[in-house]
């Protein structure tokens, strides 16, 4: 799949043309500009993809890459991922059956069920070790998270939904922007880090 390639020398032109970029694409190109400017001398090139499982491929050196998926909020929600729980079979049961049995018997998910959800997420991803950038489009906030963090949020959300007697067999993976913002603030506080610390560690280290 052909990609647009940006190098440090291209950024001045990209900034000049930014206002003419389609609104739907602006979060992607904004991140290209922001990453180059935030980490001068660290980024060799950034590729922008369309219609792919990733939006950005960042090259730090000859063989060191970061793969980025950017999710833009809509109407106060992030659409993280869709999981048809009843289509995932574990023996004679579906993953949906396992979740329902757990919450009906103990009001929380068992470790085995959690692990099966994580395996199913991996099965539905085309690329492992993605970094996610979540764009709160209404407040112009950007949050960066490892795939393991996103998976943890999804498992927690599934547990919350089904302990509240949800009967949906397909998990639509819509997470409120406020939850993500609160999670991010709590994460920074627990780790005693600034936003810049987290971006630097995930992008360049």
PDB file of C-alpha atoms in Angstrom:
ATOM      1  CA  UNK A   1       0.000   0.000   0.000  1.00  0.00           C
ATOM      2  CA  UNK A   2       1.452   3.339  -1.077  1.00  0.00           C
ATOM      3  CA  UNK A   3       2.011   5.883   1.676  1.00  0.00           C
ATOM      4  CA  UNK A   4       2.843   9.567   1.895  1.00  0.00           C
ATOM      5  CA  UNK A   5       6.345  10.034   3.264  1.00  0.00           C
ATOM      6  CA  UNK A   6       7.296  13.039   5.358  1.00  0.00           C
ATOM      7  CA  UNK A   7      10.808  13.955   6.433  1.00  0.00           C
ATOM      8  CA  UNK A   8      11.941  16.866   8.626  1.00  0.00           C
ATOM      9  CA  UNK A   9      12.447  19.038   5.555  1.00  0.00           C
ATOM     10  CA  UNK A  10       8.806  18.584   4.425  1.00  0.00           C
ATOM     11  CA  UNK A  11       7.179  19.905   7.573  1.00  0.00           C
ATOM     12  CA  UNK A  12       7.352  23.596   6.727  1.00  0.00           C
ATOM     13  CA  UNK A  13       5.300  22.965   3.554  1.00  0.00           C
ATOM     14  CA  UNK A  14       2.845  20.699   5.408  1.00  0.00           C
ATOM     15  CA  UNK A  15       2.224  23.430   7.987  1.00  0.00           C
ATOM     16  CA  UNK A  16       1.649  25.946   5.202  1.00  0.00           C
ATOM     17  CA  UNK A  17      -0.905  23.667   3.502  1.00  0.00           C
ATOM     18  CA  UNK A  18      -2.563  22.497   6.740  1.00  0.00           C
ATOM     19  CA  UNK A  19      -5.682  24.700   6.507  1.00  0.00           C
ATOM     20  CA  UNK A  20      -6.519  23.151   3.122  1.00  0.00           C
ATOM     21  CA  UNK A  21      -6.503  19.570   4.453  1.00  0.00           C
ATOM     22  CA  UNK A  22      -9.860  17.807   4.813  1.00  0.00           C
ATOM     23  CA  UNK A  23     -11.192  18.097   8.384  1.00  0.00           C
ATOM     24  CA  UNK A  24     -11.373  14.299   8.751  1.00  0.00           C
ATOM     25  CA  UNK A  25      -7.672  13.975   7.950  1.00  0.00           C
ATOM     26  CA  UNK A  26      -6.393  16.865  10.053  1.00  0.00           C
ATOM     27  CA  UNK A  27      -5.747  14.846  13.254  1.00  0.00           C
ATOM     28  CA  UNK A  28      -3.360  12.591  11.316  1.00  0.00           C
ATOM     29  CA  UNK A  29      -1.376  15.425   9.734  1.00  0.00           C
ATOM     30  CA  UNK A  30      -1.439  17.423  12.954  1.00  0.00           C
ATOM     31  CA  UNK A  31       0.296  14.498  14.660  1.00  0.00           C
ATOM     32  CA  UNK A  32       2.917  14.328  11.900  1.00  0.00           C
ATOM     33  CA  UNK A  33       3.783  17.988  12.506  1.00  0.00           C
ATOM     34  CA  UNK A  34       3.592  17.665  16.289  1.00  0.00           C
ATOM     35  CA  UNK A  35       5.817  14.573  16.484  1.00  0.00           C
ATOM     36  CA  UNK A  36       8.539  16.099  14.325  1.00  0.00           C
ATOM     37  CA  UNK A  37       8.469  19.351  16.300  1.00  0.00           C
ATOM     38  CA  UNK A  38       8.306  17.656  19.715  1.00  0.00           C
ATOM     39  CA  UNK A  39      11.289  15.395  19.066  1.00  0.00           C
ATOM     40  CA  UNK A  40      13.731  17.303  16.852  1.00  0.00           C
ATOM     41  CA  UNK A  41      16.534  15.152  15.528  1.00  0.00           C
ATOM     42  CA  UNK A  42      14.897  11.927  16.741  1.00  0.00           C
ATOM     43  CA  UNK A  43      12.524  11.163  13.841  1.00  0.00           C
ATOM     44  CA  UNK A  44      13.948  10.124  10.456  1.00  0.00           C
ATOM     45  CA  UNK A  45      10.628   9.871   8.611  1.00  0.00           C
ATOM     46  CA  UNK A  46       6.889   9.390   9.077  1.00  0.00           C
ATOM     47  CA  UNK A  47       4.653   7.547   6.628  1.00  0.00           C
ATOM     48  CA  UNK A  48       0.931   8.326   6.433  1.00  0.00           C
ATOM     49  CA  UNK A  49      -1.363   5.476   5.344  1.00  0.00           C
ATOM     50  CA  UNK A  50      -4.976   5.494   4.168  1.00  0.00           C
ATOM     51  CA  UNK A  51      -7.370   2.572   4.492  1.00  0.00           C
ATOM     52  CA  UNK A  52      -4.878   0.569   6.528  1.00  0.00           C
ATOM     53  CA  UNK A  53      -4.808  -0.887  10.042  1.00  0.00           C
ATOM     54  CA  UNK A  54      -2.367   1.906  10.916  1.00  0.00           C
ATOM     55  CA  UNK A  55      -2.337   5.643  10.218  1.00  0.00           C
ATOM     56  CA  UNK A  56       1.331   6.399  10.866  1.00  0.00           C
ATOM     57  CA  UNK A  57       4.620   4.525  10.669  1.00  0.00           C
ATOM     58  CA  UNK A  58       7.384   6.410  12.440  1.00  0.00           C
ATOM     59  CA  UNK A  59      11.018   5.635  11.639  1.00  0.00           C
ATOM     60  CA  UNK A  60      13.511   6.496  14.374  1.00  0.00           C
ATOM     61  CA  UNK A  61      16.568   4.900  12.774  1.00  0.00           C
ATOM     62  CA  UNK A  62      17.374   2.314  10.152  1.00  0.00           C
ATOM     63  CA  UNK A  63      15.333  -0.463  11.794  1.00  0.00           C
ATOM     64  CA  UNK A  64      13.433   1.118  14.694  1.00  0.00           C
ATOM     65  CA  UNK A  65       9.756   1.825  13.988  1.00  0.00           C
ATOM     66  CA  UNK A  66       6.581   2.850  15.814  1.00  0.00           C
ATOM     67  CA  UNK A  67       3.140   1.964  14.426  1.00  0.00           C
ATOM     68  CA  UNK A  68       0.306   4.357  15.269  1.00  0.00           C
ATOM     69  CA  UNK A  69      -3.479   4.116  15.058  1.00  0.00           C
ATOM     70  CA  UNK A  70      -5.331   7.425  15.498  1.00  0.00           C
ATOM     71  CA  UNK A  71      -8.924   7.384  16.743  1.00  0.00           C
ATOM     72  CA  UNK A  72     -11.020  10.550  16.561  1.00  0.00           C
ATOM     73  CA  UNK A  73     -13.971  10.949  18.923  1.00  0.00           C
ATOM     74  CA  UNK A  74     -17.513  11.327  17.610  1.00  0.00           C
ATOM     75  CA  UNK A  75     -20.331  12.805  19.702  1.00  0.00           C
ATOM     76  CA  UNK A  76     -18.331  12.409  22.894  1.00  0.00           C
ATOM     77  CA  UNK A  77     -17.379   8.764  22.271  1.00  0.00           C
ATOM     78  CA  UNK A  78     -14.361   6.838  21.011  1.00  0.00           C
ATOM     79  CA  UNK A  79     -15.115   3.819  18.820  1.00  0.00           C
ATOM     80  CA  UNK A  80     -12.275   1.576  20.014  1.00  0.00           C
ATOM     81  CA  UNK A  81     -13.073  -1.831  18.538  1.00  0.00           C
ATOM     82  CA  UNK A  82     -15.971  -4.130  17.675  1.00  0.00           C
ATOM     83  CA  UNK A  83     -16.032  -7.706  19.005  1.00  0.00           C
ATOM     84  CA  UNK A  84     -18.808 -10.190  18.069  1.00  0.00           C
ATOM     85  CA  UNK A  85     -18.582 -12.120  21.353  1.00  0.00           C
ATOM     86  CA  UNK A  86     -21.018 -14.836  20.343  1.00  0.00           C
ATOM     87  CA  UNK A  87     -18.899 -15.747  17.293  1.00  0.00           C
ATOM     88  CA  UNK A  88     -15.831 -16.605  19.365  1.00  0.00           C
ATOM     89  CA  UNK A  89     -16.098 -20.283  20.333  1.00  0.00           C
ATOM     90  CA  UNK A  90     -14.270 -21.826  23.286  1.00  0.00           C
ATOM     91  CA  UNK A  91     -15.132 -25.518  23.301  1.00  0.00           C
ATOM     92  CA  UNK A  92     -18.902 -25.871  23.141  1.00  0.00           C
ATOM     93  CA  UNK A  93     -19.501 -22.368  24.514  1.00  0.00           C
ATOM     94  CA  UNK A  94     -19.141 -18.902  23.051  1.00  0.00           C
ATOM     95  CA  UNK A  95     -17.167 -16.102  24.690  1.00  0.00           C
ATOM     96  CA  UNK A  96     -20.500 -14.376  25.257  1.00  0.00           C
ATOM     97  CA  UNK A  97     -21.703 -17.435  27.229  1.00  0.00           C
ATOM     98  CA  UNK A  98     -18.558 -17.384  29.375  1.00  0.00           C
ATOM     99  CA  UNK A  99     -18.999 -13.693  30.192  1.00  0.00           C
ATOM    100  CA  UNK A 100     -22.678 -14.116  31.073  1.00  0.00           C
ATOM    101  CA  UNK A 101     -21.949 -17.149  33.275  1.00  0.00           C
ATOM    102  CA  UNK A 102     -19.232 -15.259  35.149  1.00  0.00           C
ATOM    103  CA  UNK A 103     -21.248 -12.135  35.930  1.00  0.00           C
ATOM    104  CA  UNK A 104     -24.340 -14.139  36.882  1.00  0.00           C
ATOM    105  CA  UNK A 105     -22.398 -16.312  39.324  1.00  0.00           C
ATOM    106  CA  UNK A 106     -19.917 -13.823  40.778  1.00  0.00           C
ATOM    107  CA  UNK A 107     -20.543 -10.323  39.395  1.00  0.00           C
ATOM    108  CA  UNK A 108     -17.057 -10.160  37.869  1.00  0.00           C
ATOM    109  CA  UNK A 109     -15.036 -11.850  35.140  1.00  0.00           C
ATOM    110  CA  UNK A 110     -12.872 -14.852  35.973  1.00  0.00           C
ATOM    111  CA  UNK A 111      -9.213 -14.821  34.959  1.00  0.00           C
ATOM    112  CA  UNK A 112      -9.840 -17.461  32.275  1.00  0.00           C
ATOM    113  CA  UNK A 113     -12.551 -15.306  30.688  1.00  0.00           C
ATOM    114  CA  UNK A 114     -10.367 -12.198  30.795  1.00  0.00           C
ATOM    115  CA  UNK A 115      -7.588 -14.112  29.057  1.00  0.00           C
ATOM    116  CA  UNK A 116      -9.998 -15.335  26.375  1.00  0.00           C
ATOM    117  CA  UNK A 117     -11.130 -11.741  25.711  1.00  0.00           C
ATOM    118  CA  UNK A 118      -7.488 -10.662  25.361  1.00  0.00           C
ATOM    119  CA  UNK A 119      -6.810 -13.545  22.947  1.00  0.00           C
ATOM    120  CA  UNK A 120      -9.852 -12.540  20.897  1.00  0.00           C
ATOM    121  CA  UNK A 121      -8.651  -8.936  20.711  1.00  0.00           C
ATOM    122  CA  UNK A 122      -5.270 -10.176  19.462  1.00  0.00           C
ATOM    123  CA  UNK A 123      -7.016 -12.419  16.927  1.00  0.00           C
ATOM    124  CA  UNK A 124      -8.882  -9.394  15.531  1.00  0.00           C
ATOM    125  CA  UNK A 125      -5.809  -7.174  15.264  1.00  0.00           C
ATOM    126  CA  UNK A 126      -3.677  -7.274  12.125  1.00  0.00           C
ATOM    127  CA  UNK A 127      -0.651  -5.819  13.846  1.00  0.00           C
ATOM    128  CA  UNK A 128       0.692  -6.289  17.357  1.00  0.00           C
ATOM    129  CA  UNK A 129       2.222  -3.653  19.657  1.00  0.00           C
ATOM    130  CA  UNK A 130       0.323  -0.740  18.187  1.00  0.00           C
ATOM    131  CA  UNK A 131       0.366   2.656  19.821  1.00  0.00           C
ATOM    132  CA  UNK A 132      -2.997   4.390  19.932  1.00  0.00           C
ATOM    133  CA  UNK A 133      -3.485   8.151  19.788  1.00  0.00           C
ATOM    134  CA  UNK A 134      -6.985   9.146  20.864  1.00  0.00           C
ATOM    135  CA  UNK A 135      -8.091  12.559  19.623  1.00  0.00           C
ATOM    136  CA  UNK A 136     -10.785  14.259  21.702  1.00  0.00           C
ATOM    137  CA  UNK A 137     -12.074  16.279  18.755  1.00  0.00           C
ATOM    138  CA  UNK A 138     -14.296  18.579  20.813  1.00  0.00           C
ATOM    139  CA  UNK A 139     -11.547  19.734  23.179  1.00  0.00           C
ATOM    140  CA  UNK A 140      -8.501  19.269  20.909  1.00  0.00           C
ATOM    141  CA  UNK A 141      -6.869  16.868  23.380  1.00  0.00           C
ATOM    142  CA  UNK A 142      -4.635  13.977  22.327  1.00  0.00           C
ATOM    143  CA  UNK A 143      -3.914  10.920  24.476  1.00  0.00           C
ATOM    144  CA  UNK A 144      -1.264   8.325  23.627  1.00  0.00           C
ATOM    145  CA  UNK A 145      -1.620   4.769  24.932  1.00  0.00           C
ATOM    146  CA  UNK A 146       0.003   1.393  24.445  1.00  0.00           C
ATOM    147  CA  UNK A 147      -2.113  -1.405  23.040  1.00  0.00           C
ATOM    148  CA  UNK A 148      -1.948  -3.191  26.404  1.00  0.00           C
ATOM    149  CA  UNK A 149      -3.615  -0.150  28.017  1.00  0.00           C
ATOM    150  CA  UNK A 150      -6.372  -0.116  25.391  1.00  0.00           C
ATOM    151  CA  UNK A 151      -6.949  -3.835  25.927  1.00  0.00           C
ATOM    152  CA  UNK A 152      -7.211  -3.312  29.678  1.00  0.00           C
ATOM    153  CA  UNK A 153      -9.792  -0.556  29.144  1.00  0.00           C
ATOM    154  CA  UNK A 154     -11.833  -2.809  26.817  1.00  0.00           C
ATOM    155  CA  UNK A 155     -11.851  -5.722  29.292  1.00  0.00           C
ATOM    156  CA  UNK A 156     -12.944  -3.398  32.106  1.00  0.00           C
ATOM    157  CA  UNK A 157     -15.689  -1.953  29.919  1.00  0.00           C
ATOM    158  CA  UNK A 158     -16.974  -5.394  28.954  1.00  0.00           C
ATOM    159  CA  UNK A 159     -17.045  -6.411  32.616  1.00  0.00           C
ATOM    160  CA  UNK A 160     -18.905  -3.214  33.557  1.00  0.00           C
ATOM    161  CA  UNK A 161     -21.449  -3.616  30.741  1.00  0.00           C
ATOM    162  CA  UNK A 162     -22.371  -7.194  31.543  1.00  0.00           C
ATOM    163  CA  UNK A 163     -22.501  -6.737  35.318  1.00  0.00           C
ATOM    164  CA  UNK A 164     -25.131  -4.090  34.489  1.00  0.00           C
ATOM    165  CA  UNK A 165     -27.168  -6.807  32.729  1.00  0.00           C
ATOM    166  CA  UNK A 166     -26.277  -5.966  29.151  1.00  0.00           C
ATOM    167  CA  UNK A 167     -27.576  -8.616  26.763  1.00  0.00           C
ATOM    168  CA  UNK A 168     -25.749  -7.455  23.628  1.00  0.00           C
ATOM    169  CA  UNK A 169     -23.957 -10.312  21.901  1.00  0.00           C
ATOM    170  CA  UNK A 170     -21.709  -7.886  20.007  1.00  0.00           C
ATOM    171  CA  UNK A 171     -19.442  -5.541  21.939  1.00  0.00           C
ATOM    172  CA  UNK A 172     -19.396  -2.233  20.036  1.00  0.00           C
ATOM    173  CA  UNK A 173     -16.439  -0.804  21.938  1.00  0.00           C
ATOM    174  CA  UNK A 174     -17.644   2.773  22.374  1.00  0.00           C
ATOM    175  CA  UNK A 175     -15.859   4.455  25.285  1.00  0.00           C
ATOM    176  CA  UNK A 176     -16.847   7.925  26.578  1.00  0.00           C
ATOM    177  CA  UNK A 177     -14.277  10.662  26.000  1.00  0.00           C
ATOM    178  CA  UNK A 178     -14.623  11.664  29.661  1.00  0.00           C
ATOM    179  CA  UNK A 179     -13.591   8.171  30.786  1.00  0.00           C
ATOM    180  CA  UNK A 180     -10.456   8.315  28.624  1.00  0.00           C
ATOM    181  CA  UNK A 181      -9.607  11.786  29.903  1.00  0.00           C
ATOM    182  CA  UNK A 182     -10.052  10.701  33.529  1.00  0.00           C
ATOM    183  CA  UNK A 183      -8.041   7.529  32.914  1.00  0.00           C
ATOM    184  CA  UNK A 184      -5.210   9.570  31.379  1.00  0.00           C
ATOM    185  CA  UNK A 185      -5.133  12.023  34.300  1.00  0.00           C
ATOM    186  CA  UNK A 186      -5.126   9.151  36.796  1.00  0.00           C
ATOM    187  CA  UNK A 187      -2.343   7.385  34.877  1.00  0.00           C
ATOM    188  CA  UNK A 188      -0.121  10.486  34.953  1.00  0.00           C
ATOM    189  CA  UNK A 189      -0.761  10.925  38.663  1.00  0.00           C
ATOM    190  CA  UNK A 190      -0.020   7.275  39.517  1.00  0.00           C
ATOM    191  CA  UNK A 191       3.160   7.210  37.472  1.00  0.00           C
ATOM    192  CA  UNK A 192       4.208  10.710  38.602  1.00  0.00           C
ATOM    193  CA  UNK A 193       4.852  11.676  34.988  1.00  0.00           C
ATOM    194  CA  UNK A 194       4.056  14.627  32.759  1.00  0.00           C
ATOM    195  CA  UNK A 195       2.312  14.262  29.396  1.00  0.00           C
ATOM    196  CA  UNK A 196       5.620  15.022  27.679  1.00  0.00           C
ATOM    197  CA  UNK A 197       7.327  12.213  29.644  1.00  0.00           C
ATOM    198  CA  UNK A 198       4.783   9.660  28.406  1.00  0.00           C
ATOM    199  CA  UNK A 199       4.886  10.801  24.773  1.00  0.00           C
ATOM    200  CA  UNK A 200       8.680  10.751  24.811  1.00  0.00           C
ATOM    201  CA  UNK A 201       8.911   7.274  26.346  1.00  0.00           C
ATOM    202  CA  UNK A 202       6.409   5.724  23.909  1.00  0.00           C
ATOM    203  CA  UNK A 203       7.592   7.453  20.736  1.00  0.00           C
ATOM    204  CA  UNK A 204      11.370   7.724  21.081  1.00  0.00           C
ATOM    205  CA  UNK A 205      12.553   5.249  23.731  1.00  0.00           C
TER     206      UNK A 205
END
